[in-house]
mmCIF file of N, CA and C in Angstrom:
data_model
loop_
_atom_site.group_PDB
_atom_site.id
_atom_site.type_symbol
_atom_site.label_atom_id
_atom_site.label_comp_id
_atom_site.label_asym_id
_atom_site.label_seq_id
_atom_site.Cartn_x
_atom_site.Cartn_y
_atom_site.Cartn_z
ATOM 1 N N HIS P 130 106.073 94.955 92.365
ATOM 2 C CA HIS P 130 106.383 93.579 92.015
ATOM 3 C C HIS P 130 105.283 92.686 92.563
ATOM 4 N N LEU P 131 104.617 91.981 91.689
ATOM 5 C CA LEU P 131 103.558 91.058 92.076
ATOM 6 C C LEU P 131 104.042 89.630 91.893
ATOM 7 N N PRO P 132 103.430 88.696 92.620
ATOM 8 C CA PRO P 132 103.820 87.299 92.424
ATOM 9 C C PRO P 132 103.704 86.907 90.964
ATOM 10 N N SER P 133 104.591 85.996 90.517
ATOM 11 C CA SER P 133 104.590 85.588 89.112
ATOM 12 C C SER P 133 103.331 84.823 88.725
ATOM 13 N N SER P 134 102.680 84.197 89.684
ATOM 14 C CA SER P 134 101.422 83.516 89.404
ATOM 15 C C SER P 134 100.423 83.873 90.498
ATOM 16 N N PRO P 135 99.147 83.878 90.158
ATOM 17 C CA PRO P 135 98.140 84.230 91.161
ATOM 18 C C PRO P 135 98.159 83.244 92.334
ATOM 19 N N VAL P 136 97.850 83.754 93.491
ATOM 20 C CA VAL P 136 97.768 82.917 94.683
ATOM 21 C C VAL P 136 96.399 82.241 94.676
ATOM 22 N N SER P 137 96.376 80.945 94.863
ATOM 23 C CA SER P 137 95.115 80.211 94.796
ATOM 24 C C SER P 137 94.261 80.451 96.036
ATOM 25 N N ALA P 138 92.970 80.325 95.850
ATOM 26 C CA ALA P 138 92.032 80.444 96.964
ATOM 27 C C ALA P 138 92.309 79.364 98.003
ATOM 28 N N GLU P 139 92.706 78.195 97.544
ATOM 29 C CA GLU P 139 93.006 77.097 98.469
ATOM 30 C C GLU P 139 94.197 77.433 99.356
ATOM 31 N N ARG P 140 95.221 78.045 98.764
ATOM 32 C CA ARG P 140 96.407 78.437 99.558
ATOM 33 C C ARG P 140 96.026 79.501 100.582
ATOM 34 N N LEU P 141 95.261 80.497 100.166
ATOM 35 C CA LEU P 141 94.834 81.542 101.096
ATOM 36 C C LEU P 141 93.998 80.959 102.233
ATOM 37 N N GLU P 142 93.133 80.016 101.909
ATOM 38 C CA GLU P 142 92.323 79.383 102.944
ATOM 39 C C GLU P 142 93.206 78.595 103.919
ATOM 40 N N ALA P 143 94.150 77.845 103.398
ATOM 41 C CA ALA P 143 95.037 77.059 104.262
ATOM 42 C C ALA P 143 95.856 77.965 105.177
ATOM 43 N N LEU P 144 96.370 79.050 104.639
ATOM 44 C CA LEU P 144 97.139 79.988 105.460
ATOM 45 C C LEU P 144 96.253 80.641 106.516
ATOM 46 N N SER P 145 95.043 80.992 106.144
ATOM 47 C CA SER P 145 94.109 81.622 107.080
ATOM 48 C C SER P 145 93.735 80.684 108.223
ATOM 49 N N ARG P 146 93.601 79.413 107.923
ATOM 50 C CA ARG P 146 93.208 78.432 108.943
ATOM 51 C C ARG P 146 94.218 78.348 110.087
ATOM 52 N N ALA P 147 95.461 78.683 109.821
ATOM 53 C CA ALA P 147 96.485 78.651 110.866
ATOM 54 C C ALA P 147 96.167 79.631 112.000
ATOM 55 N N TYR P 148 95.318 80.588 111.732
ATOM 56 C CA TYR P 148 94.977 81.596 112.736
ATOM 57 C C TYR P 148 93.708 81.260 113.521
ATOM 58 N N LEU P 149 93.013 80.202 113.139
ATOM 59 C CA LEU P 149 91.802 79.821 113.871
ATOM 60 C C LEU P 149 92.131 79.553 115.335
ATOM 61 N N GLY P 150 91.342 80.116 116.212
ATOM 62 C CA GLY P 150 91.534 79.906 117.635
ATOM 63 C C GLY P 150 92.539 80.843 118.283
ATOM 64 N N ARG P 151 93.200 81.677 117.502
ATOM 65 C CA ARG P 151 94.150 82.635 118.087
ATOM 66 C C ARG P 151 93.386 83.754 118.783
ATOM 67 N N PRO P 152 93.866 84.188 119.925
ATOM 68 C CA PRO P 152 93.186 85.281 120.625
ATOM 69 C C PRO P 152 93.249 86.586 119.823
ATOM 70 N N TYR P 153 92.188 87.367 119.949
ATOM 71 C CA TYR P 153 92.129 88.689 119.323
ATOM 72 C C TYR P 153 92.867 89.667 120.228
ATOM 73 N N ARG P 154 93.729 90.462 119.647
ATOM 74 C CA ARG P 154 94.377 91.542 120.385
ATOM 75 C C ARG P 154 94.600 92.697 119.424
ATOM 76 N N LEU P 155 94.008 93.822 119.712
ATOM 77 C CA LEU P 155 94.113 95.001 118.867
ATOM 78 C C LEU P 155 95.551 95.511 118.835
ATOM 79 N N ASP P 156 96.002 95.897 117.662
ATOM 80 C CA ASP P 156 97.325 96.494 117.469
ATOM 81 C C ASP P 156 98.423 95.607 118.047
ATOM 82 N N CYS P 157 98.436 94.352 117.627
ATOM 83 C CA CYS P 157 99.353 93.382 118.229
ATOM 84 C C CYS P 157 100.728 93.330 117.583
ATOM 85 N N LEU P 158 100.932 94.039 116.496
ATOM 86 C CA LEU P 158 102.234 94.028 115.845
ATOM 87 C C LEU P 158 102.809 95.422 115.772
ATOM 88 N N GLY P 159 104.115 95.465 115.618
ATOM 89 C CA GLY P 159 104.797 96.743 115.489
ATOM 90 C C GLY P 159 105.744 96.719 114.313
ATOM 91 N N GLU P 160 106.772 97.509 114.415
ATOM 92 C CA GLU P 160 107.779 97.580 113.371
ATOM 93 C C GLU P 160 108.978 96.695 113.699
ATOM 94 N N GLY P 161 108.973 96.074 114.868
ATOM 95 C CA GLY P 161 110.072 95.213 115.265
ATOM 96 C C GLY P 161 111.247 95.981 115.826
ATOM 97 N N ALA P 162 111.213 97.292 115.797
ATOM 98 C CA ALA P 162 112.276 98.152 116.330
ATOM 99 C C ALA P 162 111.689 99.536 116.548
ATOM 100 N N GLY P 163 112.488 100.417 117.082
ATOM 101 C CA GLY P 163 112.021 101.785 117.289
ATOM 102 C C GLY P 163 111.070 101.887 118.454
ATOM 103 N N PRO P 164 110.195 102.881 118.435
ATOM 104 C CA PRO P 164 109.296 103.076 119.570
ATOM 105 C C PRO P 164 108.292 101.938 119.763
ATOM 106 N N ASP P 165 107.937 101.239 118.682
ATOM 107 C CA ASP P 165 106.984 100.136 118.792
ATOM 108 C C ASP P 165 107.728 98.823 118.607
ATOM 109 N N ARG P 166 108.107 98.201 119.722
ATOM 110 C CA ARG P 166 108.945 97.000 119.679
ATOM 111 C C ARG P 166 108.139 95.706 119.586
ATOM 112 N N ASP P 167 106.818 95.799 119.420
ATOM 113 C CA ASP P 167 106.049 94.576 119.192
ATOM 114 C C ASP P 167 106.623 93.896 117.946
ATOM 115 N N PRO P 168 106.484 92.593 117.830
ATOM 116 C CA PRO P 168 107.092 91.890 116.700
ATOM 117 C C PRO P 168 106.505 92.306 115.354
ATOM 118 N N LEU P 169 107.310 92.152 114.330
ATOM 119 C CA LEU P 169 106.880 92.442 112.965
ATOM 120 C C LEU P 169 105.872 91.406 112.488
ATOM 121 N N TYR P 170 105.994 90.186 113.008
ATOM 122 C CA TYR P 170 105.153 89.077 112.583
ATOM 123 C C TYR P 170 104.959 88.131 113.756
ATOM 124 N N SER P 171 103.733 87.642 113.932
ATOM 125 C CA SER P 171 103.475 86.654 114.979
ATOM 126 C C SER P 171 102.110 86.021 114.745
ATOM 127 N N ARG P 172 102.034 84.734 115.001
ATOM 128 C CA ARG P 172 100.739 84.054 114.944
ATOM 129 C C ARG P 172 100.129 83.906 116.337
ATOM 130 N N THR P 173 100.730 84.511 117.334
ATOM 131 C CA THR P 173 100.229 84.385 118.708
ATOM 132 C C THR P 173 98.894 85.079 118.892
ATOM 133 N N PHE P 174 98.775 86.284 118.358
ATOM 134 C CA PHE P 174 97.558 87.085 118.443
ATOM 135 C C PHE P 174 97.239 87.586 117.040
ATOM 136 N N ALA P 175 96.031 88.078 116.860
ATOM 137 C CA ALA P 175 95.681 88.707 115.586
ATOM 138 C C ALA P 175 94.530 89.669 115.792
ATOM 139 N N ASP P 176 94.491 90.685 114.956
ATOM 140 C CA ASP P 176 93.301 91.518 114.816
ATOM 141 C C ASP P 176 92.945 91.437 113.333
ATOM 142 N N CYS P 177 91.887 92.074 112.924
ATOM 143 C CA CYS P 177 91.409 91.915 111.544
ATOM 144 C C CYS P 177 92.458 92.322 110.514
ATOM 145 N N GLN P 178 93.060 93.463 110.703
ATOM 146 C CA GLN P 178 94.062 93.951 109.751
ATOM 147 C C GLN P 178 95.296 93.057 109.758
ATOM 148 N N THR P 179 95.739 92.653 110.934
ATOM 149 C CA THR P 179 96.894 91.769 111.047
ATOM 150 C C THR P 179 96.648 90.456 110.323
ATOM 151 N N LEU P 180 95.485 89.896 110.495
ATOM 152 C CA LEU P 180 95.154 88.639 109.833
ATOM 153 C C LEU P 180 95.298 88.767 108.323
ATOM 154 N N VAL P 181 94.716 89.791 107.758
ATOM 155 C CA VAL P 181 94.768 89.978 106.306
ATOM 156 C C VAL P 181 96.203 90.221 105.846
ATOM 157 N N GLU P 182 96.926 91.107 106.512
ATOM 158 C CA GLU P 182 98.300 91.416 106.115
ATOM 159 C C GLU P 182 99.206 90.194 106.204
ATOM 160 N N GLN P 183 99.091 89.449 107.269
ATOM 161 C CA GLN P 183 99.979 88.305 107.449
ATOM 162 C C GLN P 183 99.666 87.184 106.472
ATOM 163 N N VAL P 184 98.400 86.904 106.232
ATOM 164 C CA VAL P 184 98.048 85.862 105.270
ATOM 165 C C VAL P 184 98.532 86.268 103.875
ATOM 166 N N MET P 185 98.332 87.509 103.510
ATOM 167 C CA MET P 185 98.804 87.976 102.202
ATOM 168 C C MET P 185 100.317 87.872 102.103
ATOM 169 N N ALA P 186 101.014 88.276 103.159
ATOM 170 C CA ALA P 186 102.479 88.212 103.162
ATOM 171 C C ALA P 186 102.966 86.770 103.067
ATOM 172 N N GLU P 187 102.350 85.871 103.817
ATOM 173 C CA GLU P 187 102.741 84.468 103.740
ATOM 174 C C GLU P 187 102.535 83.923 102.326
ATOM 175 N N ALA P 188 101.471 84.366 101.677
ATOM 176 C CA ALA P 188 101.149 83.888 100.337
ATOM 177 C C ALA P 188 102.173 84.336 99.299
ATOM 178 N N ILE P 189 102.773 85.503 99.473
ATOM 179 C CA ILE P 189 103.730 86.029 98.488
ATOM 180 C C ILE P 189 105.183 85.938 98.955
ATOM 181 N N ALA P 190 105.434 85.377 100.121
ATOM 182 C CA ALA P 190 106.774 85.381 100.718
ATOM 183 C C ALA P 190 107.837 84.791 99.791
ATOM 184 N N GLU P 191 107.511 83.721 99.116
ATOM 185 C CA GLU P 191 108.513 83.092 98.251
ATOM 186 C C GLU P 191 108.962 84.036 97.136
ATOM 187 N N GLU P 192 108.020 84.752 96.527
ATOM 188 C CA GLU P 192 108.364 85.686 95.456
ATOM 189 C C GLU P 192 109.057 86.942 95.980
ATOM 190 N N GLU P 193 108.809 87.287 97.230
ATOM 191 C CA GLU P 193 109.357 88.522 97.793
ATOM 192 C C GLU P 193 110.720 88.328 98.449
ATOM 193 N N GLY P 194 111.178 87.088 98.550
ATOM 194 C CA GLY P 194 112.486 86.860 99.154
ATOM 195 C C GLY P 194 112.425 86.585 100.640
ATOM 196 N N GLY P 195 111.294 86.119 101.118
ATOM 197 C CA GLY P 195 111.163 85.762 102.523
ATOM 198 C C GLY P 195 110.019 86.494 103.206
ATOM 199 N N LEU P 196 109.651 85.971 104.364
ATOM 200 C CA LEU P 196 108.497 86.514 105.082
ATOM 201 C C LEU P 196 108.732 87.932 105.575
ATOM 202 N N ASP P 197 109.924 88.233 106.073
ATOM 203 C CA ASP P 197 110.209 89.582 106.573
ATOM 204 C C ASP P 197 109.989 90.621 105.478
ATOM 205 N N GLN P 198 110.529 90.378 104.305
ATOM 206 C CA GLN P 198 110.342 91.310 103.193
ATOM 207 C C GLN P 198 108.881 91.370 102.761
ATOM 208 N N ALA P 199 108.219 90.232 102.729
ATOM 209 C CA ALA P 199 106.819 90.195 102.303
ATOM 210 C C ALA P 199 105.925 90.954 103.273
ATOM 211 N N ILE P 200 106.183 90.823 104.579
ATOM 212 C CA ILE P 200 105.404 91.575 105.577
ATOM 213 C C ILE P 200 105.608 93.071 105.376
ATOM 214 N N ARG P 201 106.848 93.482 105.223
ATOM 215 C CA ARG P 201 107.123 94.921 105.033
ATOM 216 C C ARG P 201 106.462 95.436 103.757
ATOM 217 N N ARG P 202 106.516 94.663 102.681
ATOM 218 C CA ARG P 202 105.883 95.093 101.421
ATOM 219 C C ARG P 202 104.372 95.170 101.569
ATOM 220 N N THR P 203 103.795 94.161 102.182
ATOM 221 C CA THR P 203 102.337 94.129 102.347
ATOM 222 C C THR P 203 101.857 95.265 103.240
ATOM 223 N N ARG P 204 102.565 95.500 104.315
ATOM 224 C CA ARG P 204 102.143 96.485 105.293
ATOM 225 C C ARG P 204 102.424 97.919 104.869
ATOM 226 N N TYR P 205 103.508 98.154 104.174
ATOM 227 C CA TYR P 205 103.954 99.531 103.914
ATOM 228 C C TYR P 205 103.933 99.952 102.443
ATOM 229 N N HIS P 206 103.634 99.042 101.524
ATOM 230 C CA HIS P 206 103.631 99.411 100.098
ATOM 231 C C HIS P 206 102.306 99.064 99.513
#
């Protein structure tokens, strides 16, 4: 399932800007449960992969039924 309309470059840029100045921390997210209890989503820290996954998830969250579902879809599908 893809968003019904393409995500604009302006929206992606605006979402990405929210991460400016955030400290870099490798492997800063987890599954939110199980052996890796780091949060499923957070803007506190970021690494390269986290930045891309979270911005993409935020961009499609409305079509996916919320940020939690969008993060899981982006990260695992």
